[in-house]
Structure formats: C-alpha cells, structure tokens
Amino acid sequence: MSGLVHSPRPACARRRRTAPLAATLAALVLGAATAGCPRQSGLEVTVDGNGITGVRRIELIVDVAGEVDTLRYPRSSNRNLDLPQTVGVRFRDGRSGTAGVEAHALNAMGAIIGTGTGTGNLVQGITTTLFIQLTPVAAALCGDLVVTAPETCDDGNVLAGDGCDACQLECGDGDLDPTEVCDDGNRTDGDACSMDCQTAFAHIETVAGGPAASPDGAP
C-alpha cells in the first residue's frame, strides 16, 4: 500500500486500559476484538489519475449508512504523487455495510483537479479492495474569456472597475448583475443598497405633500 489512514478511534478503544504485551500480540495475530471492541474493517482504494498531473494529496469521502468520514493521504506533502496510488483505510469501530467512496485528487493549492466514485462492501475483519478511475476537472483560468466555476464572469482580464473584478461580478458599479439584489453605484451602507449589493432599502425623497418612500432607482 502507498498509504494508510484511519477513521476516528471507537469509544471502547479510548476507554480501554493498556493490555499486557502477550495479550496484545495474541489479539493482533488472531485478529480478534479486544476489550469489547469490534474487529476492524478496511478498504484498499487504488486511485488511478487517468493522466492527471500535479497531484499532491488524495482525499477520500467514505459514506457507510450515512456515517461519513473524510480522509486525506498524505496529511501534508511538498511533492507530487505518482498515480495510481493505493490508500488503505482502516475502520477501527468495525464498521460494516455498503461503502460509497468519492475520491478527489488535490493540487498544491488544495483545489480538486480530479474526481471519481466507487462502492465496496465493508465486512469486519476483512479488507475490501476498490479501484477508482479519476476524471480530470478543468481548473478555472481567470482571463481566458470562459466562465468556469467558481468564476461569475470572465472579461479577458483581472482588472477592477470594468464590471468584472478578478472574474467576479463587481458590486457597486451601478449595473444590476444576476447575483445582486441591488446596485446603487457604491459600496457603502446607510443608503439605498447595502455595501454587498444584497439588501435594498427604501429611498426617502421629499415630494409635494410630504416625504414618500420609493424603491432604489425609482424616480
């Protein structure tokens, strides 16, 4: 295996006192439960990168009957991983049942650059093997004129003041964008529109017969 990660220790293991060495060795050899704890179950997940490069970490999200663990291998890394990579997962609480696994390949910035899914059957005392083929995820490149999540706009540059600042629609430019509730041309509170362009306030004007309220932008 390339790596090994564990789910949280079960309560019975946290409460267990240290057993004599001979008893501990016997338990390991026989694979038996100790101090009332169930036998471990496990997965060996082989993740193939499908040509993906620049992978620093593998993230596994494992769901067994609604109980979800997010596990990463290695915990930290300053070098790229070679794929395929096999990651061993041990469930020390003896979890069993159908395991849905979502695998992510993360780059140096922590962004997901590959994803894939698979299922396996967990059985106490047994390690189940699982193969997951990743599909590359296109990374957003701000300034390429293509709107790719998490971008909300892409006007071919990263400059502010033109309605699209670093590929995010600008609040306070006077244009009502799809993500805005209001836009009064500034980013200050206390007027017709909140500084984040998400809350419109009644605009007070003095008219014949007394003050009247009108929505932002109304004459």
PDB file of C-alpha atoms in Angstrom:
ATOM      1  CA  MET A   1       0.000   0.000   0.000  1.00  0.00           C
ATOM      2  CA  SER A   2       1.140   3.540  -0.644  1.00  0.00           C
ATOM      3  CA  GLY A   3      -0.504   4.950   2.458  1.00  0.00           C
ATOM      4  CA  LEU A   4      -2.723   4.181   5.416  1.00  0.00           C
ATOM      5  CA  VAL A   5      -5.329   6.389   7.063  1.00  0.00           C
ATOM      6  CA  HIS A   6      -7.719   5.625   9.913  1.00  0.00           C
ATOM      7  CA  SER A   7     -11.220   6.627  10.840  1.00  0.00           C
ATOM      8  CA  PRO A   8     -11.660   8.001  14.417  1.00  0.00           C
ATOM      9  CA  ARG A   9     -10.977   5.573  17.269  1.00  0.00           C
ATOM     10  CA  PRO A  10     -14.143   3.970  18.713  1.00  0.00           C
ATOM     11  CA  ALA A  11     -15.175   4.866  22.254  1.00  0.00           C
ATOM     12  CA  CYS A  12     -14.371   1.382  23.539  1.00  0.00           C
ATOM     13  CA  ALA A  13     -10.760   1.752  22.379  1.00  0.00           C
ATOM     14  CA  ARG A  14     -10.428   5.169  24.018  1.00  0.00           C
ATOM     15  CA  ARG A  15     -11.618   3.752  27.343  1.00  0.00           C
ATOM     16  CA  ARG A  16      -9.530   0.569  27.160  1.00  0.00           C
ATOM     17  CA  ARG A  17      -6.585   0.265  29.541  1.00  0.00           C
ATOM     18  CA  THR A  18      -3.266  -0.908  28.162  1.00  0.00           C
ATOM     19  CA  ALA A  19      -3.307  -4.695  27.915  1.00  0.00           C
ATOM     20  CA  PRO A  20      -0.329  -6.902  28.813  1.00  0.00           C
ATOM     21  CA  LEU A  21       2.090  -7.285  25.897  1.00  0.00           C
ATOM     22  CA  ALA A  22       1.438 -11.015  25.463  1.00  0.00           C
ATOM     23  CA  ALA A  23      -2.331 -10.473  25.265  1.00  0.00           C
ATOM     24  CA  THR A  24      -1.907  -7.600  22.804  1.00  0.00           C
ATOM     25  CA  LEU A  25       0.282  -9.675  20.487  1.00  0.00           C
ATOM     26  CA  ALA A  26      -2.176 -12.561  20.609  1.00  0.00           C
ATOM     27  CA  ALA A  27      -5.018 -10.227  19.651  1.00  0.00           C
ATOM     28  CA  LEU A  28      -3.041  -8.889  16.694  1.00  0.00           C
ATOM     29  CA  VAL A  29      -2.136 -12.364  15.420  1.00  0.00           C
ATOM     30  CA  LEU A  30      -5.658 -13.716  15.732  1.00  0.00           C
ATOM     31  CA  GLY A  31      -7.334 -10.561  14.519  1.00  0.00           C
ATOM     32  CA  ALA A  32      -9.697 -10.777  17.479  1.00  0.00           C
ATOM     33  CA  ALA A  33     -11.575  -7.919  19.123  1.00  0.00           C
ATOM     34  CA  THR A  34     -10.076  -6.647  22.385  1.00  0.00           C
ATOM     35  CA  ALA A  35     -11.818  -5.133  25.393  1.00  0.00           C
ATOM     36  CA  GLY A  36     -15.203  -5.373  23.720  1.00  0.00           C
ATOM     37  CA  CYS A  37     -14.145  -3.544  20.536  1.00  0.00           C
ATOM     38  CA  PRO A  38     -15.259  -4.954  17.162  1.00  0.00           C
ATOM     39  CA  ARG A  39     -12.715  -6.259  14.677  1.00  0.00           C
ATOM     40  CA  GLN A  40     -11.514  -3.668  12.195  1.00  0.00           C
ATOM     41  CA  SER A  41     -12.892  -3.469   8.693  1.00  0.00           C
ATOM     42  CA  GLY A  42     -10.972  -1.891   5.875  1.00  0.00           C
ATOM     43  CA  LEU A  43     -10.680  -0.711   2.308  1.00  0.00           C
ATOM     44  CA  GLU A  44      -7.746  -0.644  -0.049  1.00  0.00           C
ATOM     45  CA  VAL A  45      -8.644   2.050  -2.565  1.00  0.00           C
ATOM     46  CA  THR A  46      -6.497   2.275  -5.692  1.00  0.00           C
ATOM     47  CA  VAL A  47      -6.889   5.689  -7.319  1.00  0.00           C
ATOM     48  CA  ASP A  48      -5.804   5.985 -10.965  1.00  0.00           C
ATOM     49  CA  GLY A  49      -5.141   9.500 -12.221  1.00  0.00           C
ATOM     50  CA  ASN A  50      -6.116   8.982 -15.874  1.00  0.00           C
ATOM     51  CA  GLY A  51      -3.214  11.191 -16.959  1.00  0.00           C
ATOM     52  CA  ILE A  52      -3.740  13.832 -14.250  1.00  0.00           C
ATOM     53  CA  THR A  53      -0.526  15.509 -13.099  1.00  0.00           C
ATOM     54  CA  GLY A  54       0.334  17.840 -10.221  1.00  0.00           C
ATOM     55  CA  VAL A  55      -1.466  15.759  -7.577  1.00  0.00           C
ATOM     56  CA  ARG A  56      -0.284  16.486  -4.032  1.00  0.00           C
ATOM     57  CA  ARG A  57      -2.911  14.680  -1.949  1.00  0.00           C
ATOM     58  CA  ILE A  58      -5.680  12.116  -2.269  1.00  0.00           C
ATOM     59  CA  GLU A  59      -8.943  12.853  -0.457  1.00  0.00           C
ATOM     60  CA  LEU A  60     -11.447  10.076   0.215  1.00  0.00           C
ATOM     61  CA  ILE A  61     -15.012  10.737   1.372  1.00  0.00           C
ATOM     62  CA  VAL A  62     -16.421   7.445   2.648  1.00  0.00           C
ATOM     63  CA  ASP A  63     -20.140   7.086   3.410  1.00  0.00           C
ATOM     64  CA  VAL A  64     -21.326   3.955   5.221  1.00  0.00           C
ATOM     65  CA  ALA A  65     -25.053   4.043   6.059  1.00  0.00           C
ATOM     66  CA  GLY A  66     -24.964   7.836   6.393  1.00  0.00           C
ATOM     67  CA  GLU A  67     -21.845   7.873   8.573  1.00  0.00           C
ATOM     68  CA  VAL A  68     -19.325   9.942   6.634  1.00  0.00           C
ATOM     69  CA  ASP A  69     -15.560  10.203   7.100  1.00  0.00           C
ATOM     70  CA  THR A  70     -13.267  12.473   5.106  1.00  0.00           C
ATOM     71  CA  LEU A  71      -9.738  11.084   4.978  1.00  0.00           C
ATOM     72  CA  ARG A  72      -6.652  12.533   3.295  1.00  0.00           C
ATOM     73  CA  TYR A  73      -3.348  10.991   2.277  1.00  0.00           C
ATOM     74  CA  PRO A  74      -0.748  12.157   2.940  1.00  0.00           C
ATOM     75  CA  ARG A  75      -1.686  14.638   5.650  1.00  0.00           C
ATOM     76  CA  SER A  76       0.707  17.132   4.120  1.00  0.00           C
ATOM     77  CA  SER A  77       3.006  16.992   1.119  1.00  0.00           C
ATOM     78  CA  ASN A  78       5.521  19.197  -0.668  1.00  0.00           C
ATOM     79  CA  ARG A  79       5.917  16.928  -3.670  1.00  0.00           C
ATOM     80  CA  ASN A  80       3.667  15.478  -6.337  1.00  0.00           C
ATOM     81  CA  LEU A  81       2.269  11.962  -6.005  1.00  0.00           C
ATOM     82  CA  ASP A  82       2.659   9.346  -8.692  1.00  0.00           C
ATOM     83  CA  LEU A  83      -0.646   7.803  -9.743  1.00  0.00           C
ATOM     84  CA  PRO A  84      -2.073   5.206  -9.489  1.00  0.00           C
ATOM     85  CA  GLN A  85      -1.897   5.423  -5.710  1.00  0.00           C
ATOM     86  CA  THR A  86      -3.284   2.826  -3.272  1.00  0.00           C
ATOM     87  CA  VAL A  87      -4.608   4.144   0.024  1.00  0.00           C
ATOM     88  CA  GLY A  88      -5.518   1.800   2.843  1.00  0.00           C
ATOM     89  CA  VAL A  89      -8.397   2.801   5.110  1.00  0.00           C
ATOM     90  CA  ARG A  90      -8.966   1.074   8.459  1.00  0.00           C
ATOM     91  CA  PHE A  91     -12.235   1.442  10.367  1.00  0.00           C
ATOM     92  CA  ARG A  92     -11.348   0.718  13.970  1.00  0.00           C
ATOM     93  CA  ASP A  93     -15.003   0.736  15.028  1.00  0.00           C
ATOM     94  CA  GLY A  94     -15.642  -2.367  12.905  1.00  0.00           C
ATOM     95  CA  ARG A  95     -17.978  -0.544  10.521  1.00  0.00           C
ATOM     96  CA  SER A  96     -19.764  -2.771   8.025  1.00  0.00           C
ATOM     97  CA  GLY A  97     -22.132  -2.406   5.081  1.00  0.00           C
ATOM     98  CA  THR A  98     -22.002  -0.794   1.655  1.00  0.00           C
ATOM     99  CA  ALA A  99     -19.400   1.963   1.468  1.00  0.00           C
ATOM    100  CA  GLY A 100     -19.783   4.723  -1.089  1.00  0.00           C
ATOM    101  CA  VAL A 101     -16.408   6.305  -1.797  1.00  0.00           C
ATOM    102  CA  GLU A 102     -15.759   9.628  -3.529  1.00  0.00           C
ATOM    103  CA  ALA A 103     -12.114  10.216  -4.395  1.00  0.00           C
ATOM    104  CA  HIS A 104     -10.561  13.612  -5.096  1.00  0.00           C
ATOM    105  CA  ALA A 105      -7.113  14.483  -6.387  1.00  0.00           C
ATOM    106  CA  LEU A 106      -5.914  17.780  -4.875  1.00  0.00           C
ATOM    107  CA  ASN A 107      -3.204  20.039  -6.256  1.00  0.00           C
ATOM    108  CA  ALA A 108      -0.718  22.182  -4.317  1.00  0.00           C
ATOM    109  CA  MET A 109      -3.393  24.868  -3.760  1.00  0.00           C
ATOM    110  CA  GLY A 110      -5.879  22.325  -2.399  1.00  0.00           C
ATOM    111  CA  ALA A 111      -8.096  22.591  -5.465  1.00  0.00           C
ATOM    112  CA  ILE A 112      -9.796  19.468  -6.830  1.00  0.00           C
ATOM    113  CA  ILE A 113      -8.244  18.531 -10.185  1.00  0.00           C
ATOM    114  CA  GLY A 114      -9.691  15.016 -10.459  1.00  0.00           C
ATOM    115  CA  THR A 115     -12.706  13.188  -9.091  1.00  0.00           C
ATOM    116  CA  GLY A 116     -14.210   9.690  -9.173  1.00  0.00           C
ATOM    117  CA  THR A 117     -16.559   7.398  -7.251  1.00  0.00           C
ATOM    118  CA  GLY A 118     -16.864   3.746  -6.339  1.00  0.00           C
ATOM    119  CA  THR A 119     -18.605   1.360  -3.934  1.00  0.00           C
ATOM    120  CA  GLY A 120     -17.372  -1.502  -1.800  1.00  0.00           C
ATOM    121  CA  ASN A 121     -18.750  -3.831   0.858  1.00  0.00           C
ATOM    122  CA  LEU A 122     -17.240  -3.466   4.337  1.00  0.00           C
ATOM    123  CA  VAL A 123     -17.028  -6.619   6.468  1.00  0.00           C
ATOM    124  CA  GLN A 124     -15.496  -6.836   9.944  1.00  0.00           C
ATOM    125  CA  GLY A 125     -12.088  -8.480   9.893  1.00  0.00           C
ATOM    126  CA  ILE A 126     -11.780  -8.207   6.098  1.00  0.00           C
ATOM    127  CA  THR A 127     -10.074  -5.691   3.803  1.00  0.00           C
ATOM    128  CA  THR A 128     -12.036  -4.940   0.637  1.00  0.00           C
ATOM    129  CA  THR A 129     -10.243  -3.739  -2.488  1.00  0.00           C
ATOM    130  CA  LEU A 130     -11.678  -0.963  -4.641  1.00  0.00           C
ATOM    131  CA  PHE A 131     -10.486   0.696  -7.869  1.00  0.00           C
ATOM    132  CA  ILE A 132     -11.484   4.275  -8.748  1.00  0.00           C
ATOM    133  CA  GLN A 133     -10.698   5.936 -12.066  1.00  0.00           C
ATOM    134  CA  LEU A 134     -10.487   9.708 -11.777  1.00  0.00           C
ATOM    135  CA  THR A 135     -11.937  12.141 -14.294  1.00  0.00           C
ATOM    136  CA  PRO A 136      -9.947  15.364 -14.755  1.00  0.00           C
ATOM    137  CA  VAL A 137     -11.621  18.538 -13.508  1.00  0.00           C
ATOM    138  CA  ALA A 138     -10.981  21.642 -15.562  1.00  0.00           C
ATOM    139  CA  ALA A 139      -9.469  24.369 -13.418  1.00  0.00           C
ATOM    140  CA  ALA A 140     -10.843  27.873 -13.805  1.00  0.00           C
ATOM    141  CA  LEU A 141      -8.377  30.197 -15.529  1.00  0.00           C
ATOM    142  CA  CYS A 142      -9.329  33.797 -14.938  1.00  0.00           C
ATOM    143  CA  GLY A 143      -8.888  35.902 -18.050  1.00  0.00           C
ATOM    144  CA  ASP A 144      -9.458  33.196 -20.685  1.00  0.00           C
ATOM    145  CA  LEU A 145     -12.932  34.576 -21.623  1.00  0.00           C
ATOM    146  CA  VAL A 146     -14.549  31.303 -20.469  1.00  0.00           C
ATOM    147  CA  VAL A 147     -16.727  31.419 -17.336  1.00  0.00           C
ATOM    148  CA  THR A 148     -15.788  28.366 -15.266  1.00  0.00           C
ATOM    149  CA  ALA A 149     -16.926  27.873 -11.652  1.00  0.00           C
ATOM    150  CA  PRO A 150     -16.212  29.467  -9.243  1.00  0.00           C
ATOM    151  CA  GLU A 151     -15.997  32.404 -11.678  1.00  0.00           C
ATOM    152  CA  THR A 152     -19.115  34.552 -12.097  1.00  0.00           C
ATOM    153  CA  CYS A 153     -17.702  36.432 -15.104  1.00  0.00           C
ATOM    154  CA  ASP A 154     -14.636  36.468 -17.344  1.00  0.00           C
ATOM    155  CA  ASP A 155     -13.931  39.528 -19.470  1.00  0.00           C
ATOM    156  CA  GLY A 156     -10.436  38.539 -20.526  1.00  0.00           C
ATOM    157  CA  ASN A 157      -8.580  40.398 -17.770  1.00  0.00           C
ATOM    158  CA  VAL A 158      -8.253  40.553 -13.981  1.00  0.00           C
ATOM    159  CA  LEU A 159      -8.666  44.331 -13.677  1.00  0.00           C
ATOM    160  CA  ALA A 160     -11.185  46.023 -11.377  1.00  0.00           C
ATOM    161  CA  GLY A 161     -13.538  48.813 -12.412  1.00  0.00           C
ATOM    162  CA  ASP A 162     -14.873  47.246 -15.602  1.00  0.00           C
ATOM    163  CA  GLY A 163     -17.732  45.267 -14.040  1.00  0.00           C
ATOM    164  CA  CYS A 164     -15.731  42.064 -13.602  1.00  0.00           C
ATOM    165  CA  ASP A 165     -13.018  42.123 -10.933  1.00  0.00           C
ATOM    166  CA  ALA A 166     -10.745  39.041 -10.883  1.00  0.00           C
ATOM    167  CA  CYS A 167     -13.546  37.104 -12.611  1.00  0.00           C
ATOM    168  CA  GLN A 168     -16.169  38.040 -10.013  1.00  0.00           C
ATOM    169  CA  LEU A 169     -19.058  40.374 -10.833  1.00  0.00           C
ATOM    170  CA  GLU A 170     -18.470  43.762  -9.231  1.00  0.00           C
ATOM    171  CA  CYS A 171     -20.791  45.193  -6.619  1.00  0.00           C
ATOM    172  CA  GLY A 172     -21.066  48.965  -6.702  1.00  0.00           C
ATOM    173  CA  ASP A 173     -20.638  49.547 -10.422  1.00  0.00           C
ATOM    174  CA  GLY A 174     -24.225  50.679 -10.931  1.00  0.00           C
ATOM    175  CA  ASP A 175     -25.184  47.642 -13.031  1.00  0.00           C
ATOM    176  CA  LEU A 176     -27.604  45.107 -11.569  1.00  0.00           C
ATOM    177  CA  ASP A 177     -25.944  41.726 -12.049  1.00  0.00           C
ATOM    178  CA  PRO A 178     -27.738  38.345 -11.697  1.00  0.00           C
ATOM    179  CA  THR A 179     -26.112  37.736  -8.296  1.00  0.00           C
ATOM    180  CA  GLU A 180     -27.128  41.162  -6.926  1.00  0.00           C
ATOM    181  CA  VAL A 181     -30.356  42.307  -5.301  1.00  0.00           C
ATOM    182  CA  CYS A 182     -29.478  45.971  -5.851  1.00  0.00           C
ATOM    183  CA  ASP A 183     -26.590  48.131  -7.048  1.00  0.00           C
ATOM    184  CA  ASP A 184     -26.627  51.886  -6.408  1.00  0.00           C
ATOM    185  CA  GLY A 185     -23.159  52.590  -7.757  1.00  0.00           C
ATOM    186  CA  ASN A 186     -21.216  52.440  -4.492  1.00  0.00           C
ATOM    187  CA  ARG A 187     -20.204  50.045  -1.721  1.00  0.00           C
ATOM    188  CA  THR A 188     -21.341  51.935   1.366  1.00  0.00           C
ATOM    189  CA  ASP A 189     -24.048  51.157   3.905  1.00  0.00           C
ATOM    190  CA  GLY A 190     -26.748  53.562   5.035  1.00  0.00           C
ATOM    191  CA  ASP A 191     -28.145  54.386   1.611  1.00  0.00           C
ATOM    192  CA  ALA A 192     -30.460  52.656  -0.852  1.00  0.00           C
ATOM    193  CA  CYS A 193     -28.379  49.474  -1.145  1.00  0.00           C
ATOM    194  CA  SER A 194     -26.170  47.589   1.282  1.00  0.00           C
ATOM    195  CA  MET A 195     -22.415  47.500   0.705  1.00  0.00           C
ATOM    196  CA  ASP A 196     -22.595  43.881  -0.522  1.00  0.00           C
ATOM    197  CA  CYS A 197     -25.414  44.622  -3.009  1.00  0.00           C
ATOM    198  CA  GLN A 198     -27.665  42.061  -1.329  1.00  0.00           C
ATOM    199  CA  THR A 199     -30.187  44.239   0.574  1.00  0.00           C
ATOM    200  CA  ALA A 200     -32.252  47.100  -0.889  1.00  0.00           C
ATOM    201  CA  PHE A 201     -33.627  49.799   1.424  1.00  0.00           C
ATOM    202  CA  ALA A 202     -36.464  52.267   0.866  1.00  0.00           C
ATOM    203  CA  HIS A 203     -35.161  55.508  -0.633  1.00  0.00           C
ATOM    204  CA  ILE A 204     -36.630  58.605   1.052  1.00  0.00           C
ATOM    205  CA  GLU A 205     -37.468  61.567  -1.104  1.00  0.00           C
ATOM    206  CA  THR A 206     -39.268  64.836  -0.325  1.00  0.00           C
ATOM    207  CA  VAL A 207     -42.247  65.331  -2.618  1.00  0.00           C
ATOM    208  CA  ALA A 208     -45.290  67.593  -2.611  1.00  0.00           C
ATOM    209  CA  GLY A 209     -47.400  66.727   0.399  1.00  0.00           C
ATOM    210  CA  GLY A 210     -44.526  65.247   2.436  1.00  0.00           C
ATOM    211  CA  PRO A 211     -41.876  62.536   2.229  1.00  0.00           C
ATOM    212  CA  ALA A 212     -42.520  59.434   0.175  1.00  0.00           C
ATOM    213  CA  ALA A 213     -40.670  56.139   0.005  1.00  0.00           C
ATOM    214  CA  SER A 214     -39.696  54.580  -3.279  1.00  0.00           C
ATOM    215  CA  PRO A 215     -37.503  51.622  -4.173  1.00  0.00           C
ATOM    216  CA  ASP A 216     -33.914  52.205  -5.170  1.00  0.00           C
ATOM    217  CA  GLY A 217     -33.645  53.507  -8.698  1.00  0.00           C
ATOM    218  CA  ALA A 218     -37.234  54.764  -8.890  1.00  0.00           C
ATOM    219  CA  PRO A 219     -37.666  58.397  -9.963  1.00  0.00           C
TER     220      PRO A 219
END
